[in-house]
Amino acid sequence: MVDSNPITGSAIRLGGPFEARTLASLLEASAAINESLDLQTTLQSIARSAADVLDAEASSVLLCDRAQKKLVFMAAIGDRAPQLIGETFDANLGIAGHVVSTAEPLLVPDTRSDSRFFRGIDDKSSFVTRNLVAAPMIFRERVVGVIEVLNKRGDATFVERDLELLQVFGNLAAASVSRAQAHEAVQRENRALRVGVNDDPEIIGQSATIRSVLALVDRVAPTQATVLLLGETGTGKELTARAICRKSPRSKKPFIAINCAALPEALLESELFGHEAGAFTGATGQKMGRFELADGGTLFLDEIGDVSLSTQIKLLRVLQEREFVRVGGSKTVSCDVRIIAATNRDLKQAIASGEFREDLYYRLNVFPIQLPPLRERRDDIPLLIDHFVTLAAREMGRVRPEIPPDTLQQLTAYRWPGNIREMRNIVERAVLLCDSGVVGAEHLPREISGGASSPSAATADVGGAAEGDSASESSLDGYEKAMILRALEANNWNQVQTAKALGISRDNLRYRLKKYQLRRTEEPS
């Protein structure tokens, strides 16, 4: 008879009606398989249910990794099951390989007399396979994996009826696996979006130097080439990386950024590659790393020049093999990620001093882009100032102040050692301090304005702050600190009311309290 699978819509050929007990077991197994949307839980339920329904000693579920042309043991039941999980072999080997290539189930009554049987897995796990049945997991006319059930219990062997039953089981399982894979992909993308969420503004500028950079961005974006962004701190390397991603075929996929210099070595490896439960103290569960979160998209490795040599070796392997192993794990994880790296260091000098691997450098330096400092693109400074003033006023809920020509001239003449990052911070503070609707010299740091606007504010006692503020502190910092202190005292140190009075967010206020070490004198240190 021919029945129709209500989930896959594919035809299932049955030789006759199954026993009521078998159908009940199949129904129970189907419920167990569909109980969870977690991929690993689903796969393990498939393996366990297959062994129970066919009364066998062991079973395994293998999924197809078409990119690597491998079959991967994803779940297994039996004495040697833990040794199999994560193992891979060529997709054309063994009974499983034959089932994938033909998309047909296969019964092997005696493995010793079947030349197609691949003994490498048995040798590795010290398991003896006497007989087996294997069925393809087919979803929408595509083989997504294979179920193998090994060694009928007792002295019995598998029969054609077992093969028919396993094929039914395989079709039911295929739909569940595809649903779980789709759910996992959505979860991964959601996590990636949460990690990578950020404003994605356009690169601002009309100077010849920035137009040259934009031309290189347009040229490399449609390709899969690895990009190395070079330049001083604050020149907009992450913004450039985002522009490359936005103009690439991966624009709809995640963009994940990580500052490699901001984390200690052990934590950086966990952030990059993920970790397994129990990998180290505090690792209570499995965690996806940035490479997995960025799968199909773009991974931005900022400050790549500060990565330790041991981590460099692991990064090199990912770039070469497109696969990695989670911290504390043994399973190889494949990834499809475009790498954009950035550094403000001279990597050739770092290679000469033994601090950076030469082979990794050549892997990263496929398409280098040198980002110019602000002092080499002064024509763009008025545009950038205007942009950041508008942005700061909107974020603070303030009326946008004007920038008169003399103030703009001072800002344009400044060397901007911190480049765009420094500019944004100075503009933000100037907007915060400006009550007159016009940004003047008194709202700018001494190094820009050439004078001190309020000497008393720069050295004011801030009621419990660290004594003796540095003499190099700018007058703007001192003025801002004193202004925040006055607002705190006026509002009895209530942070919500103080933030409202200053026209800034509570998080913004907390940041400044920490920066200036502001606290009540009666509060303990």
Coordinates of C-alpha atoms in Angstrom, one line a residue:
M1 CA 0.0 0.0 0.0
V2 CA 1.1 3.6 -0.4
D3 CA 0.4 6.1 2.4
S4 CA 1.1 9.9 2.3
N5 CA 3.2 11.5 5.0
P6 CA 1.1 14.4 6.3
I7 CA 4.2 16.3 7.3
T8 CA 6.5 15.9 4.3
G9 CA 3.9 15.1 1.7
S10 CA 6.2 12.4 0.3
A11 CA 5.0 8.9 -0.5
I12 CA 5.8 6.1 2.1
R13 CA 5.6 2.6 0.7
L14 CA 4.2 0.1 3.2
G15 CA 4.0 -3.6 2.5
G16 CA 0.9 -4.1 4.7
P17 CA -0.7 -2.9 7.9
F18 CA 1.6 -2.6 11.0
E19 CA 0.8 -4.3 14.2
A20 CA -1.2 -2.1 16.7
R21 CA 1.8 -2.2 19.1
T22 CA 4.2 -1.1 16.4
L23 CA 1.9 1.8 15.4
A24 CA 1.5 2.8 19.0
S25 CA 5.3 2.9 19.4
L26 CA 5.7 4.9 16.3
L27 CA 3.1 7.4 17.4
E28 CA 4.8 7.7 20.8
A29 CA 8.2 8.2 19.1
S30 CA 6.7 10.9 16.9
A31 CA 5.4 12.7 19.9
A32 CA 8.8 12.6 21.6
I33 CA 10.6 13.8 18.5
N34 CA 8.3 16.8 18.1
E35 CA 8.3 17.7 21.7
S36 CA 11.2 20.1 21.5
L37 CA 12.4 22.7 19.0
D38 CA 16.0 22.4 20.2
L39 CA 18.0 20.7 17.4
Q40 CA 20.2 18.6 19.7
T41 CA 17.3 17.4 21.8
T42 CA 15.3 16.5 18.7
L43 CA 18.2 14.5 17.2
Q44 CA 18.8 12.6 20.4
S45 CA 15.0 11.8 20.6
I46 CA 15.2 10.5 17.0
A47 CA 18.1 8.2 17.9
R48 CA 16.6 6.9 21.1
S49 CA 13.1 6.3 19.5
A50 CA 14.6 4.5 16.5
A51 CA 16.5 2.1 18.8
D52 CA 13.4 1.5 20.9
V53 CA 10.9 1.0 18.0
L54 CA 13.2 -1.5 16.2
D55 CA 14.4 -3.2 19.4
A56 CA 18.1 -2.6 18.7
E57 CA 21.3 -2.2 20.7
A58 CA 22.3 1.1 19.2
S59 CA 21.4 3.8 16.7
S60 CA 22.8 7.0 15.4
V61 CA 21.7 10.1 13.5
L62 CA 24.0 11.6 10.9
L63 CA 23.5 14.9 9.2
C64 CA 24.9 16.0 5.8
D65 CA 27.4 18.8 5.8
R66 CA 27.2 19.6 2.1
A67 CA 29.7 22.4 2.3
Q68 CA 32.4 20.1 3.7
K69 CA 31.1 17.0 1.9
K70 CA 31.0 15.2 5.2
L71 CA 28.6 13.1 7.3
V72 CA 28.5 14.2 10.9
F73 CA 27.4 12.0 13.9
M74 CA 25.0 14.4 15.6
A75 CA 23.3 11.9 18.0
A76 CA 23.8 8.4 19.1
I77 CA 22.4 5.7 21.5
G78 CA 24.4 2.8 22.8
D79 CA 27.5 1.8 24.8
R80 CA 29.9 3.8 22.6
A81 CA 27.6 6.7 21.9
P82 CA 29.6 9.5 23.6
Q83 CA 32.7 8.6 21.4
L84 CA 30.7 9.1 18.2
I85 CA 29.2 12.5 18.8
G86 CA 30.9 15.1 16.5
E87 CA 32.9 12.5 14.5
T88 CA 32.9 13.1 10.7
F89 CA 33.8 11.1 7.7
D90 CA 33.5 11.5 3.9
A91 CA 30.0 11.6 2.7
N92 CA 30.7 8.9 0.1
L93 CA 31.9 6.2 2.5
G94 CA 30.1 3.3 4.1
I95 CA 26.4 2.3 4.3
A96 CA 25.4 5.8 5.3
G97 CA 27.2 7.3 2.3
H98 CA 25.5 4.8 0.0
V99 CA 22.1 5.8 1.5
V100 CA 22.8 9.5 1.0
S101 CA 23.8 9.0 -2.7
T102 CA 20.9 6.8 -3.6
A103 CA 18.3 8.3 -1.3
E104 CA 17.1 4.7 -0.7
P105 CA 17.0 2.7 2.6
L106 CA 19.3 -0.3 3.0
L107 CA 19.2 -3.5 5.0
V108 CA 22.5 -5.2 5.8
P109 CA 21.9 -8.6 7.5
D110 CA 25.6 -9.3 7.9
T111 CA 28.2 -6.5 7.8
R112 CA 31.1 -8.9 7.5
S113 CA 30.0 -9.9 4.0
D114 CA 29.1 -6.4 2.7
S115 CA 32.0 -4.6 1.1
R116 CA 30.1 -1.3 1.4
F117 CA 30.4 -1.3 5.2
F118 CA 33.0 1.2 6.5
R119 CA 34.8 -0.4 9.5
G120 CA 36.6 2.8 10.5
I121 CA 33.9 3.9 12.9
D122 CA 33.8 0.5 14.6
D123 CA 37.6 0.5 15.0
K124 CA 37.5 4.0 16.5
S125 CA 34.7 3.3 18.9
S126 CA 35.6 -0.4 19.7
F127 CA 32.0 -1.3 18.8
V128 CA 31.1 -4.4 16.8
T129 CA 28.3 -3.9 14.2
R130 CA 26.8 -7.3 13.3
N131 CA 23.8 -6.1 11.2
L132 CA 22.0 -2.8 10.5
V133 CA 19.3 -0.9 8.7
A134 CA 19.7 2.6 7.4
A135 CA 17.2 5.0 6.0
P136 CA 17.6 8.5 4.5
M137 CA 15.9 11.5 6.1
I138 CA 14.3 13.2 3.2
F139 CA 12.7 16.6 3.4
R140 CA 11.3 18.4 0.3
E141 CA 13.1 15.9 -2.0
R142 CA 16.5 16.5 -0.4
V143 CA 18.4 14.1 1.8
V144 CA 19.3 15.9 5.1
G145 CA 20.7 13.0 6.9
V146 CA 20.6 9.3 7.7
I147 CA 19.3 7.2 10.6
E148 CA 21.2 4.0 11.3
V149 CA 19.9 1.3 13.7
L150 CA 22.5 -1.3 14.7
N151 CA 22.3 -4.9 16.0
K152 CA 18.9 -6.4 16.5
R153 CA 18.6 -7.5 20.1
G154 CA 19.1 -11.2 20.9
D155 CA 20.1 -13.5 18.1
A156 CA 17.6 -12.0 15.6
T157 CA 18.5 -9.9 12.6
F158 CA 16.6 -7.1 10.8
V159 CA 14.0 -8.0 8.2
E160 CA 12.4 -6.0 5.4
R161 CA 9.5 -5.0 7.7
D162 CA 12.1 -3.2 9.9
L163 CA 13.4 -1.4 6.9
E164 CA 9.9 -0.2 5.9
L165 CA 9.3 0.9 9.5
L166 CA 12.6 2.8 9.6
Q167 CA 11.8 4.6 6.3
V168 CA 8.5 5.8 7.8
F169 CA 10.4 6.9 10.9
G170 CA 13.0 8.6 8.8
N171 CA 10.5 10.7 6.9
L172 CA 8.8 11.8 10.1
A173 CA 12.2 12.7 11.7
A174 CA 13.3 14.7 8.6
A175 CA 10.5 17.1 9.0
S176 CA 11.2 17.5 12.7
V177 CA 14.9 18.1 12.0
S178 CA 14.2 20.7 9.4
R179 CA 11.9 22.5 11.7
A180 CA 14.5 22.4 14.5
Q181 CA 17.2 23.6 12.2
A182 CA 15.0 26.5 11.0
H183 CA 14.3 27.4 14.7
E184 CA 18.0 27.3 15.5
A185 CA 18.8 29.5 12.6
V186 CA 16.2 32.1 13.7
Q187 CA 17.6 32.0 17.3
R188 CA 21.1 32.4 16.0
E189 CA 20.1 35.4 13.9
N190 CA 18.2 37.0 16.8
R191 CA 21.2 36.5 19.1
A192 CA 23.4 37.9 16.4
L193 CA 21.2 40.9 15.9
R194 CA 21.2 41.6 19.7
V195 CA 25.0 41.4 19.8
G196 CA 25.5 43.4 16.6
V197 CA 22.8 46.0 17.0
N198 CA 24.0 49.5 16.4
D199 CA 23.3 52.6 14.4
D200 CA 24.6 52.2 10.9
P201 CA 25.2 55.7 9.6
E202 CA 26.8 56.6 6.3
I203 CA 30.4 57.6 6.1
I204 CA 30.4 61.4 6.1
G205 CA 32.9 63.4 4.0
Q206 CA 33.7 64.9 0.6
S207 CA 37.4 65.2 0.7
A208 CA 39.6 63.5 -1.9
T209 CA 41.1 61.2 0.8
I210 CA 37.7 59.9 2.0
R211 CA 36.4 59.6 -1.6
S212 CA 39.4 57.3 -2.3
V213 CA 38.4 55.2 0.7
L214 CA 34.8 55.0 -0.5
A215 CA 36.0 53.9 -3.9
L216 CA 37.9 51.0 -2.3
V217 CA 34.9 50.1 -0.2
D218 CA 32.7 49.9 -3.4
R219 CA 35.3 47.8 -5.1
V220 CA 35.8 45.2 -2.4
A221 CA 32.2 45.0 -0.9
P222 CA 30.7 42.7 -3.6
T223 CA 33.5 40.2 -3.2
Q224 CA 34.2 37.6 -0.5
A225 CA 37.7 39.0 0.1
T226 CA 39.1 39.4 3.6
V227 CA 39.6 43.1 4.4
L228 CA 42.2 44.7 6.7
L229 CA 41.4 48.2 7.8
L230 CA 44.5 50.2 9.0
G231 CA 44.6 53.6 10.7
E232 CA 44.9 55.5 13.9
T233 CA 42.5 55.1 16.8
G234 CA 39.1 56.8 16.1
T235 CA 39.4 57.0 12.3
G236 CA 36.1 55.1 11.8
K237 CA 37.3 51.5 11.1
E238 CA 34.1 49.9 12.4
L239 CA 32.0 52.3 10.5
T240 CA 33.9 51.4 7.3
A241 CA 33.5 47.7 8.1
R242 CA 29.7 48.2 8.4
A243 CA 29.7 50.1 5.1
I244 CA 31.5 47.1 3.4
C245 CA 28.9 44.7 4.9
R246 CA 26.0 46.9 3.9
K247 CA 27.1 46.9 0.3
S248 CA 27.9 43.2 0.2
P249 CA 25.8 40.1 -0.7
R250 CA 25.8 39.4 3.0
S251 CA 24.0 42.6 3.9
K252 CA 20.9 40.8 5.2
K253 CA 23.0 38.5 7.4
P254 CA 24.5 39.4 10.8
F255 CA 27.3 41.8 11.3
I256 CA 29.1 40.9 14.5
A257 CA 31.9 43.1 15.9
I258 CA 34.3 42.3 18.7
N259 CA 37.1 44.3 20.2
C260 CA 39.9 41.8 20.6
A261 CA 41.9 44.2 22.9
A262 CA 39.1 44.6 25.4
L263 CA 39.1 41.0 26.7
P264 CA 41.7 38.8 28.4
E265 CA 43.0 35.8 26.4
A266 CA 40.8 33.1 28.0
L267 CA 37.6 35.2 27.7
L268 CA 38.4 36.2 24.2
E269 CA 38.6 32.6 23.0
S270 CA 35.3 31.9 24.6
E271 CA 33.7 35.0 22.9
L272 CA 35.2 34.1 19.5
F273 CA 34.6 30.3 19.5
G274 CA 32.0 29.7 22.2
H275 CA 32.3 27.1 25.0
E276 CA 30.8 23.9 26.2
A277 CA 29.2 23.4 29.6
G278 CA 31.9 22.8 32.2
A279 CA 34.7 24.1 30.1
F280 CA 35.7 26.4 32.9
T281 CA 34.4 27.7 36.2
G282 CA 31.1 29.4 35.6
A283 CA 30.4 27.7 32.2
T284 CA 27.1 26.3 33.2
G285 CA 25.8 25.8 29.6
Q286 CA 26.9 25.7 26.0
K287 CA 27.5 29.2 24.5
M288 CA 27.7 30.2 20.9
G289 CA 30.7 32.3 20.0
R290 CA 30.9 35.2 17.6
F291 CA 31.9 33.0 14.6
E292 CA 28.7 31.0 15.0
L293 CA 26.6 34.0 15.5
A294 CA 28.0 35.6 12.4
D295 CA 27.5 32.5 10.3
G296 CA 26.5 33.6 6.8
G297 CA 27.4 37.2 7.6
T298 CA 30.4 39.3 8.5
L299 CA 32.7 39.2 11.6
F300 CA 34.6 42.4 12.4
L301 CA 37.7 41.7 14.5
D302 CA 38.8 45.1 15.8
E303 CA 42.3 45.6 17.3
I304 CA 43.5 42.3 15.8
G305 CA 47.1 43.4 16.4
D306 CA 46.6 42.9 20.2
V307 CA 45.6 39.2 20.0
S308 CA 47.9 36.8 21.8
L309 CA 50.0 34.3 19.7
S310 CA 48.0 31.3 20.9
T311 CA 44.8 32.9 19.8
Q312 CA 46.4 33.9 16.5
I313 CA 47.0 30.2 15.8
K314 CA 43.4 29.4 16.3
L315 CA 42.2 32.3 14.1
L316 CA 44.6 31.1 11.4
R317 CA 42.9 27.7 11.4
V318 CA 39.5 29.3 11.1
L319 CA 40.6 31.4 8.2
Q320 CA 42.2 28.4 6.5
E321 CA 39.7 25.6 7.2
R322 CA 36.5 27.6 8.0
E323 CA 36.0 25.4 11.0
F324 CA 36.8 25.6 14.8
V325 CA 36.2 23.8 18.1
R326 CA 34.5 25.4 21.0
V327 CA 36.5 25.9 24.2
G328 CA 36.2 22.6 26.2
G329 CA 34.7 20.8 23.3
S330 CA 35.8 18.2 20.7
K331 CA 33.2 18.7 18.0
T332 CA 34.3 20.6 14.9
V333 CA 32.0 23.4 14.0
S334 CA 31.9 24.7 10.4
C335 CA 31.3 28.4 9.6
D336 CA 30.7 30.6 6.6
V337 CA 31.9 34.0 7.7
R338 CA 33.5 36.9 6.0
I339 CA 36.3 38.5 8.0
I340 CA 37.0 42.2 8.3
A341 CA 39.9 42.9 10.6
A342 CA 41.2 46.3 11.9
T343 CA 44.3 47.6 13.8
N344 CA 46.0 50.8 14.6
R345 CA 49.4 48.9 15.0
D346 CA 52.1 48.5 12.5
L347 CA 51.7 44.7 11.9
K348 CA 55.0 44.4 9.9
Q349 CA 56.9 45.8 12.9
A350 CA 54.9 43.4 15.2
I351 CA 56.0 40.5 12.9
A352 CA 59.6 41.6 13.2
S353 CA 59.4 41.7 17.0
G354 CA 57.7 38.2 17.1
E355 CA 54.4 39.6 18.4
F356 CA 52.3 38.8 15.3
R357 CA 52.3 35.7 13.0
E358 CA 53.4 36.4 9.5
D359 CA 51.1 33.7 8.0
L360 CA 48.1 35.2 9.8
Y361 CA 49.1 38.6 8.5
Y362 CA 49.1 37.4 4.9
R363 CA 45.7 35.8 5.4
L364 CA 44.3 39.0 6.7
N365 CA 46.0 41.4 4.4
V366 CA 44.2 40.4 1.2
F367 CA 42.7 43.8 0.6
P368 CA 44.1 46.5 2.9
I369 CA 42.4 49.9 3.3
Q370 CA 44.3 52.8 5.0
L371 CA 41.9 55.2 6.8
P372 CA 43.1 58.8 6.9
P373 CA 43.3 60.7 10.2
L374 CA 41.2 63.8 10.5
R375 CA 44.2 66.2 10.1
E376 CA 44.5 64.8 6.6
R377 CA 40.9 65.5 5.7
R378 CA 40.2 68.9 7.2
D379 CA 37.7 69.7 4.5
D380 CA 35.4 67.2 6.1
I381 CA 35.6 68.6 9.7
P382 CA 32.7 71.2 9.2
L383 CA 30.4 68.4 7.9
L384 CA 31.3 66.1 10.8
I385 CA 30.9 68.8 13.4
D386 CA 27.4 69.7 12.0
H387 CA 26.5 66.0 12.0
F388 CA 27.6 65.3 15.6
V389 CA 25.9 68.5 16.9
T390 CA 22.6 67.5 15.4
L391 CA 23.0 63.9 16.7
A392 CA 24.0 65.0 20.3
A393 CA 21.1 67.5 20.5
R394 CA 18.6 64.9 19.4
E395 CA 19.9 62.3 21.9
M396 CA 19.8 64.8 24.8
G397 CA 16.5 66.3 23.9
R398 CA 17.9 69.7 23.5
V399 CA 17.6 72.5 21.0
R400 CA 20.3 72.3 18.5
P401 CA 22.9 75.0 19.2
E402 CA 24.7 77.0 16.5
I403 CA 28.4 76.8 15.8
P404 CA 29.7 80.3 14.9
P405 CA 32.5 80.7 12.4
D406 CA 35.2 81.5 15.0
T407 CA 34.4 78.3 17.0
L408 CA 34.3 76.3 13.8
Q409 CA 37.7 77.7 12.9
Q410 CA 39.2 76.6 16.2
L411 CA 37.7 73.1 15.7
T412 CA 39.1 72.9 12.2
A413 CA 42.6 74.0 13.2
Y414 CA 42.9 71.4 16.0
R415 CA 45.0 68.3 15.2
W416 CA 42.4 65.8 16.6
P417 CA 44.8 63.2 17.9
G418 CA 41.8 61.1 18.9
N419 CA 40.2 61.6 15.4
I420 CA 36.5 61.1 15.0
R421 CA 36.0 59.4 18.3
E422 CA 37.5 62.4 20.1
M423 CA 35.4 64.8 18.0
R424 CA 32.2 63.1 18.9
N425 CA 32.9 63.2 22.6
I426 CA 33.9 66.9 22.6
V427 CA 30.9 67.9 20.6
E428 CA 28.6 65.9 22.9
R429 CA 30.0 67.7 26.0
A430 CA 29.8 71.1 24.3
V431 CA 26.1 70.6 23.5
L432 CA 25.6 69.4 27.1
L433 CA 27.3 72.6 28.5
C434 CA 25.8 75.1 26.1
D435 CA 22.8 76.9 27.5
S436 CA 23.0 80.0 25.3
G437 CA 22.1 78.3 22.0
V438 CA 25.6 79.1 20.7
V439 CA 28.7 76.9 21.2
G440 CA 31.6 79.2 22.2
A441 CA 35.2 78.9 23.2
E442 CA 34.2 78.5 26.8
H443 CA 32.5 75.2 25.9
L444 CA 35.6 73.7 24.4
P445 CA 38.7 72.1 26.0
R446 CA 41.7 74.3 26.7
E447 CA 43.7 72.5 24.0
I448 CA 41.3 73.7 21.4
S449 CA 40.2 77.1 22.7
G450 CA 43.7 78.1 23.8
G451 CA 42.5 79.3 27.3
A452 CA 40.8 78.3 30.5
S453 CA 37.2 79.1 30.7
S454 CA 36.7 78.5 34.4
P455 CA 39.8 77.7 36.5
S456 CA 37.8 77.3 39.7
A457 CA 35.6 74.7 38.1
A458 CA 38.6 72.7 37.0
T459 CA 39.8 72.3 40.5
A460 CA 36.6 72.4 42.4
D461 CA 36.2 70.1 45.4
V462 CA 33.6 67.5 44.2
G463 CA 32.5 66.3 47.6
G464 CA 34.1 62.9 48.0
A465 CA 35.8 62.6 44.6
A466 CA 39.5 61.6 44.5
E467 CA 41.6 64.4 45.9
G468 CA 43.8 66.5 43.7
D469 CA 42.4 66.3 40.1
S470 CA 45.2 66.0 37.5
A471 CA 46.5 69.4 36.4
S472 CA 46.3 68.2 32.8
E473 CA 42.5 67.8 33.1
S474 CA 40.8 70.1 30.6
S475 CA 38.7 73.0 31.8
L476 CA 35.7 71.5 30.0
D477 CA 36.0 68.3 32.2
G478 CA 36.3 70.4 35.3
Y479 CA 33.3 72.6 34.3
E480 CA 31.2 69.6 33.4
K481 CA 32.1 67.9 36.7
A482 CA 31.2 71.0 38.8
M483 CA 27.9 71.4 36.9
I484 CA 26.9 67.8 37.5
L485 CA 27.8 68.1 41.2
R486 CA 25.6 71.3 41.5
A487 CA 22.7 69.5 39.9
L488 CA 23.1 66.5 42.2
E489 CA 23.1 68.7 45.3
A490 CA 20.1 70.6 44.1
N491 CA 18.2 67.4 43.6
N492 CA 19.4 65.8 46.9
W493 CA 21.5 63.3 44.9
N494 CA 18.5 61.7 43.3
Q495 CA 19.9 60.4 40.0
V496 CA 16.6 60.3 38.1
Q497 CA 15.7 63.9 38.9
T498 CA 19.3 65.0 38.3
A499 CA 19.4 63.4 34.9
K500 CA 16.1 65.0 34.0
A501 CA 17.4 68.4 35.1
L502 CA 20.6 68.1 33.0
G503 CA 18.6 66.8 30.0
I504 CA 20.6 63.6 29.8
S505 CA 19.7 59.9 30.3
R506 CA 20.2 58.2 33.6
D507 CA 22.8 55.9 32.0
N508 CA 24.6 58.9 30.7
L509 CA 24.6 60.4 34.2
R510 CA 25.9 57.2 35.8
Y511 CA 28.7 57.1 33.2
R512 CA 29.8 60.6 34.3
L513 CA 29.5 59.8 38.0
K514 CA 31.9 56.9 37.5
K515 CA 34.2 58.9 35.2
Y516 CA 34.5 61.8 37.7
Q517 CA 34.3 59.6 40.8
L518 CA 31.4 61.6 42.1
R519 CA 29.8 60.4 45.3
R520 CA 28.4 61.7 48.6
T521 CA 31.1 62.3 51.2
E522 CA 29.2 60.1 53.7
E523 CA 29.2 57.2 51.2
P524 CA 31.9 54.6 51.9
S525 CA 34.6 54.3 49.2

